[in-house]
Amino acid sequence: MNEAIKPERYPLHLKQYIWALMVVWTAFIILVLLWNYNDHKRETHNIAYHYATTSFEKDLVYRRWAAHHGGVYVPVSDHTPASPYLSHIKERNLTTPLGRQLTLMNPAYMTRQVQELGQKQYGLRGHITSLTPIRPENAPDPWEVKVLNAFQQDGATEISSVEDIDNASYMRLMRPMITEKNCLKCHASQGYKTGDIRGGISVSVPMAPLWKLTKSRLVSNFSGYAILWFAGLSIILLGGRRLVLNFQGRERAEDALKKANNELELRVQERTSELERNLEELKRTEDRRDKEFTAVTDIINSILHDELDDAETEKRVLNACLTATDSAYGMIGVINEHGKYDTTTYDSQTIQDCAFPEALTWELSTGMAIRGVWGWPMLHGKPLICNDLSAHSDRCGCPEGHVPIERFLGVPLKNKEEDVVGMVAVANKSGGYSKADSDILSRLATIMMVSRQHRETMMQLKAKSTALEVSKKELEAFAYSISHDLRTPLRSMEGFSMALLEDCSDKLDEQGKGYIDRICKATGRMAQLIDDILKLSRITRSEMACKTVNLSLLSQDIVSELKKEQPERQAEFIISESLTVEGDERLLKIALENLLGNAWKFTEKKQPATITFGACQMQNMSNEDGSDSELVYFVQDNGAGFNMAYAEKLFGAFQRLHSSDEFPGTGIGLATVQRIIHRHGGRIWAEAESGKGATFYFTI
């Protein structure tokens, strides 16, 4: 009989029939599998949609019931505090005859708590939202914004789709909330009228459990079809005798699948528990960081606005330390000049729980020898976490009447030189301290030290500002003295000299007349020097009026004036067009007058003379790597030039590199230019060679 079923013994047409039957059977199985897969997928979506619809209708019924009754009153608790968004309702809070505090829970409040409970117990997410929510937490996510816009713009009445939330797949359903008469009690203030779409309720059903169930069914079905396919082939090839064995194999496969499924569910449960523990720890960490951030922001804002002195800063920092670490007690202190510890700040709870009077508490807390567990951070310059003081080798006990210390965290205070100057310490946190608590305390301690340094710096700046103001007033007085007290004798000298020359010229010889002429010229130079000094003083003290200034036009005006003064001079001026900057037009004109005037003066003996004003891109040498380029303006001439060995003296007041007989001047011009450029936040420098001209560069 076995020989009768061997393929090689089959007739040719039987072999073809068997192969055709196998192909048809295989194609049939594949089509069935594809249909089965699509059917399960569609069924899963329908189930998820049904769950979402049921949840939505349940939420809507709750909301309508609460809206119909105008809300419900519930006992006030930490979980259900009085809603700040119902403060305009006079009967928001009630007290029962037995003294119980009740608060009004509006439909949105009630629906939100029901949704939160549903999410916690069954994983169903619900969200009441609006494009203009009263409660910031009700703001829509991107998908909800798109759906709400569709409600308002397209008139849609329901939108559902499968979306990802927090890397998990959800069937999301949303329908609009139509303003009803009962809704106006809370939402009339937003301008809604009956029939308006004021928002929507979204429901999100997690797809993971449904996909898991579907996958299990698909795996089971696929396995079954595989076995069926194999069984069909076996029937075709081997006959009914193999059918029994295939059924046995199928049962074994199902048992193995069931066992594997049970093991998978167990692993999923273990992993879920682990994730929940990690999530709880992460939430605690975020709470600590939120508390720390709030405290730090408050302290920094107060520091920047100069609202806190050192004592108030210490109080704020200590309160922040207690809040961020959930500690019962805390203190801040410094090491005095005798190497002893003086407590500068206690929290109110510590003083309250001490058995001795407050005055005695402060007396006992100064001049203490640094020792024991509490002194360890200052002696070693490192933070100390001690959750079991009895086991610490440095424990020396507390004085009678001191608050009992069970757990301790101390962080040393260090100055800019990293010397230990004090300590911040907290104690008795429930559950003990961790490295995260130590890091928080260290950051807050650093903020306190930065605050002290900030106050010291501000005091120094105020002192310098006061000194600068005094110096400014002295400069104004000096300028006044120059303007009034020195001009009077100069005018007298010049006047009497001219009178002597006019009235007694016949009595004076040529030498006497020469002396008088020299006196007049000297008084003229002195008057010019006084004028230049006053100009320099005014440039330093005058207010700047910044706007867009066309340097090219200013230069052309200055050149025109220079040519009018000496029309006989032959000189070529090259001025680049459309050079504009942001600055004070009056001051910039003075700077260009000095630079172009110097170029005009020092090219007087040069034929032909060439003077250029332009701009170019140069490397910014103020950067360490010199990689960035900047726009640099320049005034260039081919005149007398100067020796670069004396370039450092170039911009000093009354500094001259040429004699007054050779080139007249007071030595104030370049000092004036430098101050103007510096007031515009720029730099100025020069390059030159004797007899070959000079180039003055400046930035603005």
XYZ file of C-alpha atoms in Angstrom:
700
model
C 0.000 0.000 0.000
C 2.873 2.400 0.789
C 4.304 1.748 -2.623
C 0.932 2.653 -4.173
C 1.096 6.266 -2.889
C 4.658 7.045 -3.873
C 4.712 9.957 -6.338
C 6.926 8.110 -8.773
C 4.318 5.330 -9.067
C 1.534 7.806 -9.959
C 0.479 8.099 -13.631
C 1.457 11.306 -15.351
C -2.064 12.762 -15.443
C -2.465 11.948 -11.705
C 0.758 13.756 -10.893
C -0.449 16.804 -12.809
C -3.777 16.644 -11.045
C -2.080 16.397 -7.646
C 0.209 19.349 -8.420
C -2.679 21.425 -9.732
C -4.707 20.548 -6.656
C -1.795 21.545 -4.422
C -1.446 24.904 -6.239
C -5.184 25.578 -6.025
C -5.233 24.583 -2.350
C -2.270 26.817 -1.592
C -3.789 29.787 -3.464
C -7.063 29.256 -1.635
C -5.319 29.229 1.732
C -3.415 32.433 0.867
C -6.590 34.238 -0.209
C -8.370 33.112 2.933
C -5.475 34.356 5.062
C -5.514 37.783 3.371
C -9.270 38.074 3.763
C -9.020 36.948 7.378
C -6.298 39.535 8.097
C -8.295 42.418 6.587
C -11.440 41.273 8.375
C -9.674 41.177 11.759
C -8.122 44.594 11.124
C -11.505 46.081 10.201
C -13.137 44.399 13.187
C -10.447 45.777 15.516
C -11.051 49.312 14.236
C -14.802 48.860 14.642
C -14.381 47.622 18.206
C -12.116 50.553 19.045
C -14.594 52.964 17.432
C -17.425 51.365 19.402
C -15.471 51.744 22.655
C -14.682 55.379 21.808
C -18.336 56.112 20.909
C -19.574 54.472 24.101
C -17.053 56.419 26.201
C -17.968 59.665 24.456
C -21.705 59.141 24.957
C -21.098 58.238 28.593
C -19.091 61.478 29.080
C -21.785 63.463 27.274
C -24.549 61.959 29.452
C -22.565 62.831 32.606
C -22.011 66.342 31.338
C -25.639 66.919 30.318
C -26.897 65.526 33.604
C -24.590 67.865 35.542
C -25.443 70.802 33.277
C -29.182 70.096 33.705
C -28.798 70.310 37.488
C -26.467 73.324 37.320
C -23.526 71.245 38.629
C -23.178 69.230 41.791
C -21.770 70.015 45.212
C -19.040 67.750 46.514
C -16.830 67.834 49.625
C -13.692 69.941 49.250
C -10.511 67.838 49.223
C -6.948 67.949 47.932
C -8.125 66.059 44.862
C -11.195 68.263 44.423
C -10.350 71.845 45.436
C -12.667 74.745 44.749
C -12.497 75.678 41.062
C -10.939 79.130 40.519
C -12.871 79.342 37.258
C -16.220 79.424 39.155
C -15.214 82.255 41.484
C -17.851 84.492 39.861
C -20.633 82.185 41.178
C -21.712 83.378 44.609
C -22.782 79.916 45.781
C -19.623 78.166 44.612
C -18.757 77.145 48.208
C -21.311 76.004 50.804
C -21.128 74.804 54.376
C -23.498 72.087 55.586
C -25.218 72.335 58.977
C -22.654 69.814 60.226
C -19.808 72.082 59.110
C -18.723 70.163 55.998
C -17.235 72.337 53.252
C -18.827 71.748 49.848
C -17.819 73.215 46.522
C -19.686 73.434 43.237
C -18.390 71.083 40.554
C -19.450 72.229 37.103
C -20.002 69.742 34.243
C -16.514 70.249 32.807
C -14.879 69.734 36.194
C -16.896 66.566 36.844
C -16.314 65.172 33.342
C -12.579 65.803 33.632
C -12.333 63.850 36.907
C -14.393 60.993 35.432
C -12.056 60.938 32.429
C -8.971 60.963 34.652
C -10.391 58.050 36.660
C -11.178 56.181 33.446
C -7.660 56.700 32.166
C -6.145 55.571 35.428
C -8.241 52.396 35.708
C -8.846 51.383 32.101
C -6.389 53.382 29.981
C -9.150 55.344 28.226
C -8.187 58.954 27.581
C -10.751 61.716 27.542
C -10.247 65.418 27.017
C -12.594 68.400 27.011
C -11.010 71.078 24.887
C -11.644 74.292 23.017
C -9.759 76.744 20.817
C -10.414 79.296 23.602
C -10.272 77.265 26.836
C -10.968 78.779 30.224
C -8.586 76.331 31.851
C -5.072 76.299 30.298
C -4.808 72.519 30.806
C -7.785 72.109 28.432
C -5.800 73.531 25.500
C -6.053 71.256 22.411
C -3.214 69.170 21.044
C -2.358 69.485 17.303
C -4.859 66.771 16.257
C -7.621 68.367 18.319
C -6.833 71.807 16.825
C -7.244 70.374 13.325
C -10.549 68.681 14.266
C -11.942 71.798 16.003
C -11.153 73.858 12.905
C -12.932 71.234 10.796
C -16.013 71.536 13.045
C -16.115 75.305 12.613
C -15.049 75.591 8.970
C -16.416 72.423 7.319
C -19.410 71.760 9.578
C -18.175 68.235 10.458
C -20.114 66.497 13.251
C -17.666 63.717 14.044
C -14.082 62.852 13.192
C -12.231 59.686 14.150
C -8.874 58.230 13.186
C -6.041 56.116 14.533
C -3.258 58.368 15.803
C -0.073 58.080 17.877
C -0.029 59.528 21.400
C 3.204 59.236 23.392
C 4.515 56.656 20.890
C 1.385 54.522 21.325
C -1.471 53.953 18.865
C -4.962 55.205 19.834
C -8.364 55.286 18.173
C -9.260 58.975 18.553
C -12.857 60.176 18.300
C -14.057 63.727 18.665
C -17.464 65.339 18.405
C -18.301 69.007 18.860
C -19.841 70.433 22.009
C -22.872 72.543 21.110
C -23.652 75.353 23.527
C -26.873 74.577 25.357
C -28.851 76.843 27.621
C -27.491 75.145 30.745
C -23.909 75.775 29.539
C -24.251 79.547 29.639
C -23.953 79.575 33.405
C -20.168 79.125 33.056
C -19.469 80.040 29.440
C -21.628 83.100 28.806
C -18.668 85.278 29.832
C -16.742 83.955 26.814
C -19.376 85.295 24.448
C -21.005 81.949 23.545
C -24.665 81.726 22.611
C -26.999 78.756 22.476
C -26.142 76.628 19.445
C -22.517 77.795 19.142
C -19.701 75.275 18.887
C -17.644 76.055 21.952
C -15.252 73.130 21.691
C -15.317 69.356 21.669
C -14.879 66.180 23.664
C -12.193 63.815 22.443
C -11.909 60.187 23.459
C -8.775 58.096 22.858
C -8.973 54.304 23.113
C -5.613 52.531 23.327
C -5.186 50.199 20.350
C -2.411 48.171 21.961
C -4.708 45.774 23.911
C -6.953 45.341 20.861
C -3.999 44.816 18.535
C -2.588 42.379 21.022
C -5.837 40.410 21.044
C -6.078 40.638 17.248
C -2.480 39.561 16.851
C -3.089 36.602 19.119
C -6.114 35.636 17.055
C -4.231 36.164 13.800
C -1.299 34.098 14.987
C -3.695 31.395 16.066
C -5.555 31.596 12.751
C -2.380 31.707 10.685
C -1.037 28.715 12.549
C -4.282 26.924 12.014
C -4.311 27.708 8.311
C -0.714 26.610 8.007
C -1.558 23.343 9.637
C -4.671 23.125 7.496
C -2.608 23.756 4.396
C -0.125 21.156 5.439
C -2.961 18.814 6.325
C -4.542 19.368 2.912
C -1.296 18.583 1.208
C -0.888 15.579 3.423
C -4.373 14.392 2.553
C -3.619 14.839 -1.088
C -0.291 13.038 -0.817
C -0.778 10.558 1.959
C -4.493 10.270 2.434
C -6.628 10.124 5.509
C -4.051 8.221 7.534
C -1.972 11.392 7.949
C -5.005 13.471 8.893
C -5.052 12.196 12.477
C -1.384 12.952 12.939
C -1.915 16.496 11.632
C -4.710 17.090 14.144
C -2.404 15.895 16.921
C 0.280 18.242 15.712
C -2.222 21.079 15.658
C -3.177 20.434 19.256
C 0.451 20.417 20.297
C 0.991 23.688 18.454
C -2.000 25.269 20.171
C -0.746 24.155 23.579
C 2.677 25.566 22.878
C 1.113 28.801 21.648
C -1.032 29.042 24.753
C 1.998 28.467 26.962
C 4.011 31.070 25.069
C 1.098 33.499 25.297
C 0.883 32.995 29.067
C 4.614 33.578 29.436
C 4.361 36.710 27.300
C 1.503 38.086 29.398
C 3.543 37.469 32.559
C 6.529 39.321 31.107
C 4.281 42.178 30.018
C 2.867 42.476 33.532
C 6.354 42.517 35.053
C 7.512 45.132 32.567
C 4.401 47.243 33.182
C 5.048 47.215 36.942
C 8.652 48.252 36.363
C 7.589 51.091 34.068
C 5.053 52.313 36.623
C 7.755 52.408 39.297
C 10.092 54.301 36.985
C 7.305 56.716 36.064
C 6.583 57.431 39.714
C 10.248 58.118 40.388
C 10.424 60.370 37.338
C 7.366 62.271 38.551
C 8.972 62.836 41.945
C 12.136 64.078 40.252
C 10.156 66.471 38.056
C 8.284 67.793 41.091
C 11.588 68.530 42.811
C 12.918 70.271 39.733
C 9.751 72.352 39.379
C 10.052 73.478 42.991
C 13.724 74.290 42.530
C 13.093 76.151 39.274
C 10.342 78.266 40.815
C 12.513 79.165 43.788
C 15.579 79.903 41.661
C 13.572 82.083 39.255
C 12.149 84.076 42.162
C 15.595 84.588 43.703
C 17.290 85.524 40.422
C 14.543 88.039 39.537
C 14.892 89.642 42.955
C 18.688 89.773 42.589
C 18.500 91.350 39.126
C 16.079 93.990 40.410
C 18.291 94.600 43.476
C 15.386 93.863 45.829
C 17.207 91.598 48.304
C 20.064 92.132 50.711
C 22.280 89.229 51.828
C 20.053 88.368 54.809
C 16.858 88.273 52.738
C 18.621 86.263 50.019
C 19.698 83.699 52.626
C 16.102 83.392 53.838
C 14.813 82.882 50.298
C 17.533 80.327 49.524
C 16.896 78.419 52.765
C 13.153 78.281 52.077
C 13.901 77.057 48.568
C 16.214 74.359 49.976
C 13.539 73.172 52.395
C 10.862 73.114 49.680
C 12.978 71.431 47.006
C 14.265 68.701 49.353
C 11.093 68.271 51.486
C 13.132 68.859 54.641
C 11.812 69.738 58.083
C 14.707 71.890 59.315
C 17.458 74.003 57.792
C 20.168 76.551 58.508
C 22.809 78.680 56.798
C 25.994 79.902 58.433
C 29.489 81.272 57.843
C 32.967 80.699 59.250
C 34.012 83.793 61.207
C 37.467 85.337 61.443
C 38.303 83.082 64.421
C 37.586 79.902 62.470
C 34.334 79.312 64.356
C 30.884 78.749 62.878
C 28.223 81.452 63.143
C 24.663 80.574 62.129
C 23.181 83.452 60.130
C 19.772 82.039 59.142
C 17.387 79.480 60.662
C 14.011 78.459 59.331
C 11.046 79.331 61.530
C 10.219 75.661 62.239
C 13.657 75.038 63.756
C 13.329 78.001 66.117
C 9.776 76.972 66.990
C 10.721 73.350 67.804
C 13.777 74.222 69.914
C 13.165 73.812 73.631
C 15.095 76.979 74.585
C 14.124 80.622 73.858
C 14.836 82.165 70.463
C 17.384 84.635 71.855
C 19.298 81.789 73.479
C 19.069 79.795 70.234
C 20.954 82.513 68.364
C 23.435 82.943 71.222
C 24.247 79.220 71.229
C 24.477 79.169 67.413
C 27.438 81.558 67.108
C 31.096 80.917 67.741
C 30.648 77.142 67.529
C 33.615 74.843 67.056
C 33.403 73.089 63.705
C 33.109 69.385 64.501
C 30.757 66.433 64.384
C 28.546 65.363 61.505
C 27.307 68.904 60.857
C 30.885 70.215 60.621
C 32.043 67.469 58.230
C 31.103 69.338 54.978
C 33.149 72.400 56.024
C 36.133 70.366 57.243
C 36.285 68.260 54.061
C 34.937 70.800 51.548
C 32.422 68.291 50.147
C 28.672 67.642 50.516
C 27.613 65.069 53.111
C 24.523 62.841 52.958
C 23.877 61.043 56.242
C 20.594 59.164 56.622
C 21.700 57.371 59.810
C 23.491 59.721 62.182
C 23.958 57.036 64.814
C 26.210 55.086 62.444
C 28.468 58.022 61.495
C 31.915 57.975 63.071
C 31.989 61.773 63.646
C 28.691 61.931 65.529
C 29.010 63.962 68.737
C 25.354 64.381 69.713
C 23.113 67.434 70.085
C 22.773 69.729 73.123
C 19.768 69.262 75.372
C 16.732 71.033 73.968
C 18.008 70.899 70.390
C 15.590 69.648 67.736
C 16.143 65.909 67.142
C 18.184 65.306 63.970
C 17.650 61.921 62.298
C 18.826 62.596 58.732
C 21.262 65.277 57.566
C 22.417 66.881 54.299
C 25.082 69.591 54.275
C 26.785 71.474 51.422
C 29.814 73.751 51.925
C 29.728 77.367 50.725
C 32.757 78.393 48.665
C 33.950 81.792 47.466
C 35.502 82.621 44.091
C 38.842 81.238 45.288
C 37.140 77.890 46.171
C 37.780 78.482 49.883
C 35.137 77.112 52.266
C 33.412 80.063 53.938
C 30.263 78.467 55.376
C 27.556 75.862 54.908
C 23.938 75.267 53.906
C 22.344 72.351 55.757
C 18.900 70.700 55.897
C 17.641 67.846 58.029
C 14.910 65.266 58.660
C 13.586 64.561 55.184
C 11.055 61.745 55.292
C 12.589 58.726 53.577
C 16.137 60.072 53.587
C 18.291 62.129 51.230
C 19.670 61.205 47.807
C 22.320 62.445 45.376
C 19.587 64.439 43.609
C 18.870 66.334 46.858
C 22.589 67.054 47.234
C 22.762 68.413 43.678
C 19.758 70.681 44.276
C 21.275 72.014 47.505
C 24.621 72.614 45.763
C 22.962 74.589 42.975
C 21.012 76.748 45.419
C 24.168 77.329 47.482
C 25.963 78.435 44.325
C 23.111 80.846 43.528
C 23.406 82.367 46.995
C 27.163 82.886 46.604
C 26.645 84.379 43.142
C 24.068 86.719 44.697
C 26.628 87.896 47.243
C 29.228 88.439 44.535
C 26.594 90.266 42.471
C 25.822 92.626 45.360
C 29.533 93.249 45.951
C 30.019 93.966 42.250
C 27.002 96.304 42.175
C 28.345 98.177 45.226
C 31.714 98.560 43.497
C 29.986 99.768 40.331
C 27.944 102.273 42.330
C 31.130 103.552 43.982
C 32.820 103.875 40.588
C 29.715 105.565 39.191
C 29.761 108.064 42.053
C 33.454 108.732 41.486
C 32.813 109.137 37.756
C 30.020 111.599 38.464
C 32.338 113.598 40.735
C 35.016 113.514 38.046
C 32.475 114.682 35.480
C 31.453 117.611 37.662
C 35.108 118.507 38.223
C 35.650 118.364 34.450
C 32.668 120.667 33.912
C 34.060 123.054 36.527
C 37.455 122.891 34.840
C 35.882 123.587 31.459
C 33.998 126.524 32.956
C 37.232 127.837 34.459
C 38.996 127.509 31.112
C 36.120 129.110 29.246
C 35.744 132.093 31.574
C 38.756 132.534 33.879
C 41.535 131.899 31.327
C 39.997 133.758 28.427
C 39.834 137.043 30.374
C 43.622 137.473 30.882
C 44.225 136.269 27.294
C 41.871 138.908 25.942
C 43.619 141.517 28.148
C 47.052 140.467 26.899
C 45.933 140.539 23.282
C 44.071 143.837 23.701
C 46.886 145.696 25.454
C 49.416 144.312 23.004
C 47.374 145.602 20.065
C 46.870 148.940 21.858
C 50.615 149.212 22.548
C 51.375 148.423 18.911
C 48.873 151.013 17.631
C 49.545 153.848 20.152
C 53.287 153.486 20.622
C 54.482 152.048 17.356
C 56.614 155.124 16.694
C 58.428 154.585 19.990
C 59.147 150.889 19.349
C 61.939 149.542 17.242
C 61.542 146.487 15.026
C 62.620 144.132 17.805
C 59.938 145.501 20.172
C 57.305 145.205 17.470
C 58.444 141.630 16.891
C 58.028 140.859 20.577
C 54.500 142.255 20.574
C 53.665 140.275 17.419
C 54.910 137.099 19.089
C 52.738 137.872 22.151
C 49.649 138.232 19.911
C 50.375 134.995 18.084
C 50.953 133.156 21.395
C 47.644 134.410 22.809
C 45.949 133.302 19.571
C 47.439 129.825 19.883
C 46.409 129.713 23.542
C 42.848 130.708 22.642
C 42.758 128.023 19.940
C 44.062 125.477 22.472
C 41.329 126.463 24.932
C 38.717 126.066 22.176
C 40.048 122.599 21.336
C 40.027 121.532 24.995
C 36.418 122.684 25.356
C 35.439 120.796 22.194
C 37.060 117.646 23.546
C 35.185 118.076 26.835
C 31.840 118.607 25.081
C 32.320 115.513 22.945
C 32.764 113.418 26.095
C 29.700 114.897 27.825
C 27.229 115.459 24.996
C 24.250 113.165 24.398
C 24.259 111.058 21.233
C 21.367 111.151 18.744
C 21.831 108.076 16.565
C 20.392 107.761 13.074
C 21.499 106.637 9.605
C 24.400 108.879 8.504
C 25.780 109.076 4.952
C 29.533 109.435 5.492
C 30.133 109.951 1.773
C 27.955 113.090 1.682
C 29.546 114.433 4.889
C 33.013 113.931 3.395
C 32.071 115.723 0.181
C 30.782 118.731 2.184
C 34.006 118.842 4.227
C 36.173 118.647 1.079
C 34.228 121.528 -0.450
C 34.940 123.707 2.610
C 38.650 122.796 2.538
C 38.923 123.781 -1.132
C 37.187 127.117 -0.437
C 39.744 127.919 2.271
C 42.716 127.246 -0.063
C 41.482 127.402 -3.650
C 45.039 127.564 -4.948
C 45.795 124.022 -3.684
C 45.889 121.207 -6.230
C 44.711 117.939 -4.676
C 42.764 114.884 -5.839
C 39.999 113.632 -3.535
C 38.670 110.080 -4.011
C 35.487 109.496 -1.985
C 33.597 106.215 -2.158
C 29.847 106.516 -2.632
C 26.964 105.397 -0.366
C 28.993 104.708 2.791
C 26.374 104.805 5.581
C 26.487 103.989 9.298
C 24.248 104.256 12.360
C 25.558 107.019 14.618
C 25.483 110.630 15.759
C 25.761 112.823 12.652
C 27.264 115.823 14.494
C 30.016 113.798 16.175
C 30.824 111.810 13.045
C 31.153 115.051 11.067
C 33.656 116.348 13.666
C 35.658 113.130 13.355
C 35.748 113.311 9.547
C 36.635 117.032 9.689
C 39.677 116.204 11.792
C 40.759 113.192 9.704
C 40.268 114.872 6.306
C 41.628 118.186 7.671
C 44.806 116.430 8.828
C 45.163 114.733 5.453
C 44.709 118.159 3.762
C 47.248 119.770 6.105
C 49.947 117.102 5.862
C 49.765 116.915 2.033
C 50.341 120.663 1.656
C 53.959 120.118 0.584
C 53.146 117.140 -1.652
C 52.613 117.573 -5.391
C 50.368 116.069 -6.552
C 48.368 115.400 -3.314
C 45.937 112.475 -3.166
C 43.392 111.978 -0.368
C 41.069 108.950 -0.292
C 38.032 108.117 1.875
C 36.618 104.591 1.491
C 35.858 101.261 3.134
C 37.054 97.666 2.874
C 36.550 94.268 4.480
C 39.274 93.284 6.947
C 39.756 90.479 9.451
C 38.291 91.259 12.875
C 41.410 91.066 15.025
C 39.322 91.453 18.184
C 38.309 87.783 17.750
C 40.750 85.242 19.106
C 40.996 83.300 15.853
C 40.619 86.354 13.621
C 38.237 84.381 11.438
C 35.390 86.908 11.120
C 35.646 89.914 8.820
C 34.313 93.425 9.443
C 33.734 96.607 7.443
C 36.553 99.109 8.072
C 36.505 102.763 6.955
C 39.728 104.596 6.150
C 41.183 108.026 5.279
C 44.399 107.760 3.271
C 46.857 110.392 2.061
C 50.288 110.536 0.440
C 51.543 113.344 2.667
C 54.239 113.659 5.333
C 53.368 110.436 7.188
C 55.068 109.635 10.520
C 57.368 107.160 12.196
C 55.381 104.115 13.397
C 57.649 103.888 16.438
C 55.651 106.827 17.861
C 52.215 105.461 16.892
C 51.240 104.881 20.552
C 51.387 108.642 21.197
C 49.266 109.431 18.149
C 45.849 109.625 19.838
C 46.934 111.243 23.114
C 45.825 114.791 23.901
C 48.461 117.468 23.101
C 50.688 114.842 21.439
C 52.346 116.004 18.215
C 54.711 114.133 15.909
C 55.578 117.255 13.863
C 56.633 120.704 15.013
C 54.100 123.545 14.970
C 56.362 125.543 12.670
C 56.251 122.748 10.100
C 52.543 121.901 10.488
C 50.398 124.073 12.814
C 47.988 122.513 15.317
C 47.261 121.866 19.013
C 47.457 118.045 19.148
C 43.789 117.688 20.158
C 42.275 116.574 16.839
C 43.138 112.849 16.857
C 42.296 112.574 20.574
C 38.870 114.002 19.682
C 38.461 111.496 16.834
C 39.374 108.577 19.087
C 36.805 109.564 21.719
C 34.079 109.909 19.073
C 34.875 106.478 17.604
C 34.975 104.900 21.076
C 31.592 106.430 21.929
C 30.227 104.645 18.853
C 31.667 101.335 20.072
C 34.377 101.241 17.411
C 38.161 101.156 17.110
C 40.698 103.444 15.382
C 44.305 102.859 14.409
C 46.852 104.130 11.893
C 49.556 102.870 9.550
C 52.162 105.198 8.057
C 55.679 105.694 6.787
C 57.658 108.923 7.030
C 57.461 110.856 3.799
C 55.064 108.397 2.146
C 51.723 109.227 3.730
C 49.411 107.752 6.376
C 46.205 105.709 6.526
C 43.761 106.018 9.429
C 41.383 103.054 9.867
C 38.251 103.074 12.031
C 35.196 100.903 12.690
C 31.740 101.867 13.902
